[in-house]
Amino acid sequence: MKMMRMINLVRGSVMKIHGLSRASRCLAAEGGVRGLSSSSGPRVCIVGGGPAGFYTAQQLLKARQDAAVDVYERLPVPFGLVRFGVAPDHPEVKNVINTFTQTAQHERCSFHGNVNVGKDVTIDELRQAYHAVVLSYGAEGNRSMGISGEDLPGVFSAKDFVGWYNGLPSNKELRPDLSCETAVILGQGNVALDVARILLAPVEMLKETDITQNALEALAGSKVRRVLIVGRRGPLQIACTIKELREMVNLPNTRADMLPADFEGIAEALKDLPRPRKRLTELMMKAAKEGGDDKAEKCWGFRFFRSPVEVIAGADGKRATGIRLALNKLEGSGESARAEVTGQLEDVDCGLIISSIGYKSIPIDPAVPFDPRRAIVPNEMGRVQDTAGLYCSGWVKRGPTGVIATTMNDSFDTARVLIQDMEAGKLDLSVNKPGAQAITALLQTRGVRTVLFSQWEKITAEEEKRGKSLGKPREKPLDVDEMLKIA
Amino acid sequence: MLAQQDSMAFRKCVQVLLRSSLAPLCHPGSTRTHPRFLHTVLRLCSQSQPNGSSGSKVLVHFVNQSGVKSSVFVTEGETLLDVVIKKNLDISGFGACEGTLACSTCHLIFEESVYDKLEPVVDDEVDMLDLAYGLTKTSRLGCQVTVERWMDGMTVHVPQEIKDQRGKQEAVSSK
């Protein structure tokens, strides 16, 4: 009986479930400006509402019962790459949103969406209003290949492609042409594998995820049948992890197509490898050897020892029709092996080229030091160089690699350092800081409409409602204006 | 009104049902968690009966990342992740993916005698364990280990510094 009641509850409105779980946790539910309670405690501002921002906030709130934390986010909606980067068919990875929601709903935390730090408000203004500011704004740019033809139609960064199928407003108009047979992805990390998998996954599976409807329709009409995932070095240097490789191997109606020459000498090296690398390599070799069902309509494969040197344009010069690759040889071994040119070249016909060679942070404000070579904010354990009261966490601090758990630990580290500085008197907590009250007032005079967490809750409820009618967990609105209208 | 513990179990139950009805559990061709979710749902539903839980109480000691020990009585049939959440143990960032084999933050180190008697580990768990920092010969993911009576008195450790191993695959000992 209780089971039936539970099942009906689930089938009922999602908001009811959110309400029930919130009530059972007995949290103060309102998201608003927390200017009234504990005005004598430290006030911390966090720039960026993704995993780094929320995990930093979480740790700060836990460590100091008198701290108030405000999270500012450029988009009206929170959660950053968890929402816009994690693949639609990896919903379990997005479960962290639940813990971030708890943090945002904490009585000493407030979320302010639709605020562009650096443009709507400066870092200096934030530093005046808060005892400490933490930069957690991640990496919104991407590394370019630096080859001719990179700007031709048909060439995309993985960051943009992923943003497109995940509903990031700035990638709404991407409209990738999927009418070619072969797609080439440069880079062999997990993002590259996500892109390959989304390109080849059965539409019946994708249509039950939170992939955007326009991407779903484009993929339903896609003619792409072959995806090559190209890396500069060899199988032992591949950057992806085994879970993602397994998913490629298990893709229905696809077979693996690799070059035996790429695997020369690998079997002999297996016995000396640490377990994670060994298991990954064994799976790859098995896939290379077995291939899969010959009747499979689609295929994918790694191509090793190849670097892109030029995008080849068609006869009219108007779009990409192929890519020229330089063949490399490996100097050294293991993680530090280097790719050296051999002078040999190889052309691959393809109509879709996706460069997945890394995200890249950009400077946010002239007042903040930035290292353009490493594309991070220079820092010592999270303390921004030469700038008291300014900290950083996540990709903007260490560079754009790692999974959510990596960022989690990094954010905890920054929070601990900040707390240490508070306790050692390095931050003057005796001065009263106005916090969100001052910033909200400032933003109002500038005509900026902030989105509070309770308003995000309206947006997510609407997304879930729209998704339900489509048989999906949610349908994301594709532009900021629409999000603001719902809020 | 539901009692605190019942409402926790109920909420977990609802979360699991929500996941199972809204999320694509059966990833094409994988050996993943669909049957386990249903099992968990049934187990948790039985625990939320108003007259208290059905299993016996087992004593488990947890040692966290700072070496602090917490001793708790747990119910047979719960996973160690359930225990950490329910008992609100002070282990930072535990169970980020909520028991869906999508992270390694519930990594626990067992005593050898206990480890040897655990249910054998499946590929999906090893895939995530391979990314955990401080991996040992007796490491498992807490979300995959269900409490049983014979575990009474065991001690589990959280690794000293919980970090993800991605990008440092060669540093993990080859065992």
XYZ file of C-alpha atoms in Angstrom:
662
model
C 0.000 0.000 0.000
C 2.724 2.401 0.972
C 4.581 1.367 -2.209
C 1.604 2.372 -4.375
C 1.330 5.678 -2.572
C 4.995 6.327 -3.200
C 4.719 5.474 -6.866
C 1.791 7.841 -7.242
C 3.686 10.583 -5.523
C 6.494 10.175 -8.056
C 4.022 10.251 -10.896
C 2.523 13.377 -9.466
C 4.045 16.826 -9.668
C 7.807 16.985 -9.192
C 7.488 20.134 -7.132
C 5.552 18.172 -4.534
C 8.492 15.811 -4.178
C 10.939 18.687 -3.908
C 8.705 20.217 -1.268
C 8.449 16.979 0.683
C 12.174 16.325 0.687
C 12.871 19.897 1.705
C 10.369 19.711 4.548
C 11.886 16.502 5.825
C 15.263 18.155 5.943
C 13.793 21.113 7.856
C 15.738 23.722 5.966
C 14.854 27.388 5.824
C 13.457 27.302 2.309
C 13.489 30.860 1.104
C 16.145 32.031 -1.295
C 16.570 35.727 -0.683
C 19.019 38.347 0.376
C 20.400 37.238 3.716
C 21.312 40.590 5.041
C 19.595 40.321 8.353
C 21.058 37.400 10.266
C 24.539 37.317 11.807
C 25.599 40.656 10.331
C 28.805 40.479 12.347
C 30.072 37.294 10.736
C 32.407 37.017 7.744
C 30.808 37.646 4.376
C 32.237 35.786 1.410
C 31.438 36.300 -2.245
C 31.849 33.478 -4.749
C 32.064 34.264 -8.463
C 30.695 31.330 -10.459
C 27.780 29.004 -9.702
C 29.234 25.719 -10.913
C 30.698 22.812 -8.926
C 33.730 24.792 -7.747
C 31.570 27.642 -6.486
C 29.098 25.415 -4.686
C 31.627 23.079 -3.145
C 33.639 26.049 -1.879
C 30.460 27.562 -0.428
C 29.521 24.244 1.172
C 32.809 23.900 2.983
C 32.810 27.526 4.156
C 29.292 27.273 5.568
C 30.183 24.062 7.370
C 33.432 25.356 8.847
C 32.113 28.699 10.118
C 28.685 28.933 11.684
C 28.800 32.709 11.377
C 29.777 32.937 7.722
C 27.389 34.187 5.042
C 28.173 33.147 1.477
C 26.768 34.678 -1.711
C 27.185 32.962 -5.073
C 27.076 35.097 -8.235
C 26.500 33.443 -11.598
C 26.429 34.975 -15.069
C 23.591 32.826 -16.362
C 20.134 32.964 -14.794
C 20.568 29.270 -14.023
C 23.124 27.625 -11.702
C 25.370 24.552 -11.825
C 27.714 25.366 -14.683
C 29.237 22.371 -16.441
C 27.180 19.892 -14.448
C 24.247 21.260 -16.399
C 25.968 22.266 -19.638
C 28.956 19.930 -19.870
C 28.043 16.507 -18.506
C 26.602 14.377 -21.294
C 22.803 13.950 -21.381
C 23.178 10.167 -21.080
C 25.135 10.535 -17.826
C 22.346 11.673 -15.499
C 23.955 9.967 -12.465
C 26.880 12.348 -12.652
C 24.373 15.193 -12.330
C 23.176 13.934 -8.944
C 25.586 16.402 -7.365
C 22.983 19.040 -8.203
C 21.055 17.778 -5.170
C 23.864 18.636 -2.782
C 24.385 22.009 -4.487
C 20.662 22.711 -4.113
C 20.901 22.029 -0.401
C 23.784 24.474 -0.181
C 21.947 27.173 -2.138
C 18.932 26.739 0.138
C 21.038 27.062 3.288
C 19.900 30.014 5.363
C 23.357 31.592 5.247
C 23.752 31.204 1.501
C 22.162 33.132 -1.333
C 22.368 32.689 -5.077
C 22.330 35.617 -7.508
C 21.930 34.586 -11.148
C 22.105 36.717 -14.287
C 24.982 38.774 -12.891
C 27.990 39.246 -15.166
C 30.962 39.884 -12.885
C 33.452 42.075 -14.704
C 30.703 43.854 -16.604
C 27.673 44.404 -14.317
C 29.846 44.710 -11.232
C 33.614 44.834 -10.854
C 35.861 42.674 -8.718
C 36.902 45.767 -6.778
C 33.274 46.541 -5.958
C 32.839 42.972 -4.721
C 35.998 43.186 -2.643
C 34.684 46.332 -1.003
C 31.395 44.672 -0.104
C 32.810 41.379 1.165
C 35.575 40.205 3.490
C 36.762 37.738 0.857
C 36.044 36.966 -2.790
C 36.562 33.538 -4.359
C 36.920 33.228 -8.133
C 35.325 29.982 -9.326
C 34.328 30.978 -12.835
C 35.902 28.080 -14.661
C 37.035 27.940 -18.274
C 34.664 29.277 -20.895
C 37.124 29.456 -23.764
C 38.847 26.688 -25.671
C 42.329 25.933 -26.900
C 42.560 26.406 -30.615
C 44.403 23.980 -32.886
C 46.225 26.884 -34.524
C 45.941 25.447 -38.022
C 44.719 26.955 -41.248
C 41.093 26.289 -42.074
C 40.134 26.103 -38.402
C 37.473 28.748 -38.939
C 35.807 27.025 -41.882
C 32.180 25.904 -41.597
C 32.146 22.316 -40.434
C 34.829 22.832 -37.788
C 33.724 23.192 -34.167
C 35.264 23.137 -30.732
C 34.025 20.304 -28.533
C 33.116 22.965 -25.988
C 30.654 24.519 -28.459
C 29.340 21.182 -29.684
C 28.712 19.982 -26.147
C 27.166 23.351 -25.264
C 24.888 22.980 -28.277
C 23.430 19.602 -27.319
C 23.214 20.640 -23.684
C 21.301 23.860 -24.297
C 23.917 26.490 -23.495
C 22.381 29.754 -24.762
C 25.533 30.979 -26.499
C 25.626 27.794 -28.630
C 21.974 27.887 -29.615
C 22.702 28.869 -33.222
C 25.476 26.354 -33.844
C 23.499 24.280 -36.379
C 26.221 21.732 -37.108
C 25.809 20.116 -40.504
C 25.495 16.390 -39.847
C 24.984 15.355 -43.475
C 28.476 13.913 -43.934
C 29.461 10.292 -43.405
C 32.670 10.783 -41.466
C 33.397 12.953 -38.452
C 36.900 13.466 -37.086
C 37.462 14.418 -33.462
C 40.860 15.760 -32.420
C 41.715 14.814 -28.846
C 41.070 11.588 -26.953
C 39.888 12.681 -23.519
C 36.488 11.983 -22.004
C 34.948 15.009 -23.709
C 36.034 13.626 -27.099
C 34.423 10.301 -26.228
C 31.242 12.019 -25.064
C 30.986 13.766 -28.443
C 31.641 10.525 -30.338
C 29.060 8.690 -28.288
C 26.384 11.332 -28.745
C 27.056 11.331 -32.505
C 26.608 7.549 -32.741
C 24.109 6.732 -29.983
C 20.694 5.412 -31.034
C 18.102 8.167 -31.129
C 15.693 5.938 -29.150
C 18.102 6.199 -26.251
C 18.880 9.901 -26.630
C 15.250 10.924 -26.757
C 14.781 9.877 -23.134
C 17.563 12.148 -21.886
C 17.649 15.886 -21.265
C 19.389 16.545 -24.574
C 17.798 19.597 -26.188
C 15.017 18.968 -28.660
C 16.747 20.817 -31.483
C 19.912 18.741 -31.052
C 17.833 15.585 -30.875
C 16.120 16.448 -34.157
C 19.445 17.235 -35.816
C 20.917 13.945 -34.613
C 17.821 12.041 -35.727
C 18.511 13.298 -39.256
C 22.275 12.794 -39.004
C 24.106 10.922 -41.770
C 27.256 10.539 -39.701
C 28.165 6.860 -39.616
C 31.889 6.892 -38.879
C 33.722 8.738 -36.138
C 37.504 8.822 -35.847
C 39.016 9.992 -32.575
C 42.533 11.238 -33.226
C 45.421 11.679 -30.772
C 48.985 12.926 -31.100
C 50.528 10.116 -29.119
C 49.933 6.394 -28.623
C 47.465 4.037 -26.905
C 49.395 4.180 -23.653
C 48.998 7.947 -23.455
C 45.273 8.124 -24.143
C 43.549 10.531 -21.765
C 40.074 9.059 -21.578
C 39.010 6.723 -18.762
C 37.705 3.191 -18.894
C 34.034 3.883 -18.152
C 33.743 6.086 -21.251
C 35.682 3.587 -23.373
C 33.378 0.806 -22.241
C 30.387 2.849 -23.311
C 31.856 3.215 -26.816
C 32.546 -0.515 -27.022
C 28.982 -1.283 -25.917
C 27.234 1.141 -28.287
C 24.496 -0.727 -30.141
C 24.790 -1.148 -33.904
C 28.389 0.065 -34.023
C 31.713 -1.641 -34.468
C 35.254 -0.610 -33.581
C 37.662 0.054 -36.414
C 41.288 0.598 -35.440
C 44.706 0.179 -37.040
C 46.777 -2.806 -35.855
C 49.931 -0.815 -36.617
C 48.971 1.672 -33.886
C 49.167 -1.143 -31.325
C 52.616 -2.500 -32.075
C 54.553 -3.221 -28.909
C 51.609 -2.511 -26.647
C 50.916 -6.109 -25.590
C 54.485 -6.438 -24.304
C 54.184 -3.263 -22.236
C 50.999 -4.391 -20.456
C 52.556 -6.325 -17.605
C 54.393 -3.314 -16.215
C 51.419 -0.987 -16.204
C 49.536 0.143 -13.086
C 46.085 -1.414 -12.844
C 43.964 1.482 -14.174
C 46.161 1.965 -17.270
C 46.422 -1.785 -17.767
C 42.655 -2.384 -17.703
C 42.059 0.559 -20.023
C 44.664 -0.656 -22.513
C 43.402 -4.244 -22.395
C 39.872 -3.104 -23.186
C 41.134 -0.993 -26.068
C 43.148 -3.877 -27.494
C 40.187 -6.209 -27.170
C 38.002 -3.732 -29.053
C 40.667 -3.293 -31.720
C 41.046 -7.024 -32.174
C 37.411 -8.073 -32.049
C 35.982 -5.132 -33.947
C 32.413 -6.128 -33.467
C 29.448 -6.983 -35.626
C 30.371 -6.619 -39.313
C 26.745 -5.872 -40.108
C 26.833 -2.837 -37.814
C 25.887 0.327 -39.653
C 28.148 2.619 -37.708
C 31.765 2.508 -36.701
C 34.208 4.394 -34.547
C 37.923 4.095 -33.921
C 40.967 5.702 -32.401
C 43.747 6.934 -34.669
C 47.028 7.399 -32.864
C 50.290 9.263 -33.588
C 48.507 11.909 -35.651
C 48.395 15.716 -35.284
C 46.190 18.054 -37.327
C 48.108 20.407 -39.628
C 45.441 21.805 -41.917
C 41.719 21.712 -42.526
C 41.091 20.966 -46.196
C 38.404 23.037 -47.871
C 36.175 21.812 -50.687
C 36.496 23.004 -54.269
C 34.496 26.145 -53.525
C 36.673 26.860 -50.524
C 33.563 27.344 -48.449
C 33.541 24.435 -46.057
C 35.662 21.681 -44.549
C 35.829 18.494 -46.587
C 38.807 16.864 -44.979
C 41.699 17.168 -42.589
C 45.434 16.816 -43.149
C 47.216 14.929 -40.383
C 50.936 14.714 -39.663
C 52.208 11.311 -38.574
C 54.250 11.279 -35.367
C 56.636 8.971 -33.650
C 56.965 8.660 -29.909
C 60.066 9.691 -27.965
C 60.182 8.346 -24.456
C 57.455 6.328 -22.826
C 54.649 6.521 -20.347
C 52.812 9.714 -19.464
C 55.759 11.901 -20.403
C 56.268 10.468 -23.889
C 56.542 13.148 -26.584
C 55.224 13.210 -30.121
C 57.889 14.015 -32.726
C 57.198 14.783 -36.397
C 58.220 12.277 -39.025
C 57.399 14.430 -42.025
C 54.737 12.022 -43.276
C 51.258 13.283 -43.942
C 47.850 11.715 -44.314
C 44.577 13.199 -45.567
C 41.224 12.073 -44.188
C 37.958 12.919 -45.931
C 35.367 14.207 -43.494
C 32.654 16.821 -43.271
C 32.605 17.392 -39.535
C 35.683 18.242 -37.490
C 35.516 18.660 -33.736
C 38.511 19.853 -31.826
C 38.510 18.495 -28.275
C 41.926 19.565 -27.063
C 40.978 21.420 -23.921
C 38.948 24.230 -22.425
C 40.668 27.482 -21.461
C 40.053 30.125 -18.814
C 39.964 33.807 -19.728
C 40.642 36.895 -17.600
C 37.546 38.294 -15.897
C 38.594 41.748 -14.777
C 41.734 43.887 -15.217
C 42.083 44.042 -11.440
C 42.736 40.298 -11.260
C 46.184 38.897 -12.146
C 46.092 36.368 -14.990
C 48.724 34.036 -16.387
C 48.104 33.935 -20.158
C 50.555 31.100 -20.744
C 48.901 28.672 -18.366
C 45.507 30.420 -18.722
C 44.823 30.426 -14.981
C 44.724 32.979 -12.203
C 48.161 32.796 -10.597
C 47.814 31.577 -7.065
C 49.451 29.839 -4.149
C 47.154 27.106 -2.808
C 44.124 29.126 -3.841
C 45.338 32.512 -2.567
C 45.506 34.815 -5.596
C 49.011 36.192 -6.060
C 49.661 39.626 -4.566
C 45.989 40.219 -3.827
C 44.858 39.882 -0.229
C 41.287 38.728 0.235
C 41.059 37.193 -3.244
C 40.994 33.433 -3.721
C 40.252 30.950 -6.470
C 38.985 27.397 -6.809
C 38.271 24.916 -9.585
C 39.458 25.098 -13.178
C 40.387 28.780 -13.050
C 42.845 27.847 -10.299
C 44.405 24.618 -11.562
C 43.554 24.415 -15.250
C 40.661 22.725 -17.035
C 41.121 19.033 -16.264
C 39.540 16.612 -13.878
C 36.096 15.332 -13.000
C 33.659 16.783 -10.501
C 35.320 14.987 -7.610
C 38.662 16.589 -8.500
C 37.056 20.013 -8.387
C 35.333 19.085 -5.134
C 38.587 18.365 -3.349
C 40.228 21.413 -4.840
C 37.371 23.620 -3.634
C 37.563 22.124 -0.156
C 41.275 22.987 -0.162
C 40.627 26.621 -1.073
C 37.892 26.908 1.531
C 40.245 25.551 4.193
C 42.914 28.058 3.249
C 40.383 30.882 3.421
C 39.196 29.762 6.852
C 42.810 29.531 8.007
C 43.386 33.113 6.865
C 40.284 34.237 8.728
C 41.454 32.579 11.900
C 45.002 33.851 11.563
C 43.744 37.411 11.288
C 44.922 37.837 7.686
C 41.433 39.047 6.804
C 40.121 41.917 8.893
C 36.789 40.572 10.109
C 36.324 43.410 12.601
C 35.196 45.631 9.738
C 31.510 45.234 8.955
C 30.899 44.464 5.300
C 27.505 45.043 3.668
C 27.646 41.982 1.386
C 24.727 41.229 -0.923
C 22.652 44.185 0.249
C 25.132 46.644 -1.240
C 25.719 44.672 -4.424
C 22.027 44.057 -5.081
C 21.348 47.776 -4.666
C 24.198 48.589 -7.049
C 22.923 46.116 -9.633
C 19.444 47.568 -9.406
C 20.723 51.061 -10.225
C 22.428 49.519 -13.258
C 19.236 47.851 -14.459
C 20.485 44.305 -13.850
C 17.786 41.837 -12.949
C 19.152 39.207 -10.586
C 17.628 35.747 -10.407
C 17.293 34.263 -6.932
C 17.387 30.563 -6.186
C 13.645 30.436 -5.601
C 13.250 31.810 -9.120
C 15.602 29.141 -10.515
C 13.235 26.662 -8.854
C 10.446 28.057 -11.018
C 12.624 27.629 -14.106
C 13.532 24.035 -13.268
C 9.889 23.187 -12.524
C 8.911 24.569 -15.917
C 11.730 22.589 -17.581
C 10.549 19.396 -15.940
C 6.966 20.107 -16.958
C 7.973 20.644 -20.589
C 10.174 17.577 -20.489
C 7.361 15.423 -19.189
C 5.219 16.086 -22.254
C 8.180 14.993 -24.397
C 9.078 11.917 -22.351
C 12.278 13.512 -21.089
C 13.503 14.524 -17.628
C 13.490 18.166 -18.688
C 13.464 20.477 -21.690
C 15.809 23.413 -21.219
C 14.861 26.863 -22.490
C 17.481 27.911 -25.016
C 17.830 31.577 -24.348
C 18.383 33.857 -21.432
C 15.317 35.996 -22.145
C 13.103 32.963 -21.954
C 14.687 31.916 -18.656
C 14.090 35.384 -17.246
C 10.495 35.355 -18.370
C 9.808 32.098 -16.559
C 11.641 33.183 -13.394
C 3.965 12.880 10.394
C 6.804 10.569 9.550
C 9.539 10.061 12.141
C 12.931 11.497 11.221
C 14.503 8.189 10.236
C 11.428 6.987 8.371
C 11.233 10.217 6.466
C 14.900 9.891 5.469
C 14.273 6.393 4.155
C 11.097 7.552 2.471
C 12.887 10.469 0.839
C 15.665 8.171 -0.376
C 12.988 5.840 -1.702
C 11.314 8.629 -3.579
C 14.645 9.873 -4.949
C 15.450 6.386 -6.174
C 12.013 5.999 -7.752
C 12.372 9.408 -9.345
C 15.716 8.396 -10.800
C 14.398 5.097 -12.006
C 11.378 6.625 -13.675
C 13.022 9.663 -15.169
C 16.572 8.664 -15.947
C 17.765 6.176 -18.558
C 19.061 3.508 -16.219
C 19.746 0.846 -18.764
C 22.622 2.267 -20.686
C 22.910 0.323 -23.936
C 24.653 -2.930 -23.374
C 26.040 -2.110 -19.955
C 25.782 -4.185 -16.820
C 24.553 -1.255 -14.827
C 22.292 -0.612 -11.999
C 18.660 -1.091 -12.985
C 18.066 -4.270 -10.965
C 19.998 -2.758 -8.071
C 17.774 0.324 -8.010
C 14.631 -1.804 -7.788
C 16.245 -3.862 -5.056
C 17.154 -0.723 -3.153
C 13.635 0.661 -3.568
C 12.076 -2.507 -2.161
C 14.586 -2.652 0.661
C 14.124 0.986 1.670
C 10.344 0.742 1.388
C 10.348 -2.122 3.837
C 12.464 -0.038 6.209
C 10.036 2.818 6.203
C 7.300 0.769 7.862
C 6.044 2.694 10.871
C 6.926 -0.073 13.291
C 10.712 0.283 12.728
C 13.221 -1.459 10.498
C 13.357 -5.118 9.699
C 17.104 -5.854 10.061
C 19.263 -6.316 13.140
C 21.697 -3.702 14.421
C 25.377 -3.988 13.497
C 28.199 -1.945 15.018
C 30.482 -0.231 12.484
C 33.390 2.133 13.156
C 34.207 4.844 10.590
C 37.529 6.687 10.633
C 37.365 9.897 8.597
C 39.977 11.825 6.610
C 41.246 13.524 9.780
C 41.529 10.288 11.737
C 38.371 10.965 13.770
C 36.474 7.783 14.647
C 32.674 7.511 14.719
C 30.987 4.368 15.965
C 27.437 3.784 14.839
C 24.820 1.067 14.988
C 23.576 0.394 11.491
C 20.820 -1.723 10.038
C 21.507 -4.884 8.091
C 20.698 -4.331 4.432
C 21.782 -0.713 4.179
C 24.791 0.199 2.078
C 27.683 1.960 3.759
C 26.799 5.059 1.730
C 23.272 4.957 3.195
C 24.861 4.779 6.636
C 27.099 7.810 6.147
C 24.178 9.869 4.865
C 21.606 8.679 7.404
C 23.911 9.050 10.366
C 25.221 12.346 9.022
C 28.834 11.279 9.554
C 31.498 13.938 9.104
C 33.135 12.725 5.897
C 33.605 15.569 3.417
C 32.059 15.144 -0.002
C 31.017 11.524 0.487
C 28.773 9.999 -2.140
C 28.664 12.792 -4.698
C 26.862 10.698 -7.312
C 24.479 9.217 -4.707
C 25.439 5.609 -5.232
C 25.187 5.356 -9.006
C 28.779 4.294 -9.793
C 29.609 7.624 -11.384
C 32.309 8.816 -8.982
C 34.787 7.499 -6.405
C 34.001 9.730 -3.445
C 32.562 6.913 -1.297
C 35.876 5.048 -1.424
C 36.441 3.087 1.821
C 39.342 0.953 3.004
C 38.464 -2.295 4.768
C 40.301 -4.634 7.105
C 41.697 -7.543 5.090
C 39.606 -10.169 6.887
C 36.450 -8.225 6.098
C 37.468 -7.391 2.514
C 37.981 -11.040 1.647
C 34.423 -11.882 2.631
C 32.708 -9.107 0.684
C 30.596 -9.779 -2.399
C 32.899 -9.889 -5.434
C 33.502 -6.571 -7.172
C 32.062 -6.026 -10.682
C 33.737 -4.220 -13.596
C 31.640 -1.068 -13.204
C 32.854 -0.641 -9.630
C 36.500 -1.330 -10.487
C 36.248 1.246 -13.292
C 35.440 3.932 -10.726
C 37.769 2.578 -8.029
C 40.610 2.863 -10.524
C 40.167 6.632 -10.356
C 40.197 6.884 -6.570
C 43.135 8.411 -4.754
C 44.945 6.281 -2.209
C 43.656 3.013 -3.662
C 44.644 -0.045 -1.589
C 44.322 -3.793 -1.949
C 41.310 -3.703 0.371
C 39.466 -0.728 -1.135
C 35.823 -0.779 -2.155
C 33.143 1.787 -2.919
C 30.847 2.242 0.065
C 27.740 2.436 -2.115
C 28.337 -1.141 -3.284
C 28.830 -2.732 0.116
C 25.725 -3.844 1.981
C 25.854 -4.223 5.760
C 25.544 -7.813 6.980
C 25.465 -9.201 10.509
C 28.952 -10.707 10.317
C 30.406 -7.217 9.831
C 29.601 -6.406 13.455
C 32.546 -4.523 14.972
C 34.395 -3.811 11.717
C 36.305 -0.607 11.100
C 36.364 1.200 7.751
C 38.736 4.021 6.844
C 38.394 6.932 4.512
C 41.723 7.596 2.765
C 43.782 10.338 4.366
C 43.431 12.820 1.499
C 40.427 12.180 -0.734
C 41.385 13.150 -4.238
C 40.401 11.872 -7.671
C 43.131 10.026 -9.524
C 42.293 11.317 -12.999
C 45.426 12.572 -14.659
C 47.639 10.585 -12.297
C 46.789 7.082 -13.410
C 50.350 5.881 -13.264
C 50.712 6.806 -9.597
C 48.217 4.193 -8.396
C 49.962 1.041 -7.241
C 49.598 -1.847 -9.648
C 47.782 -4.578 -7.798
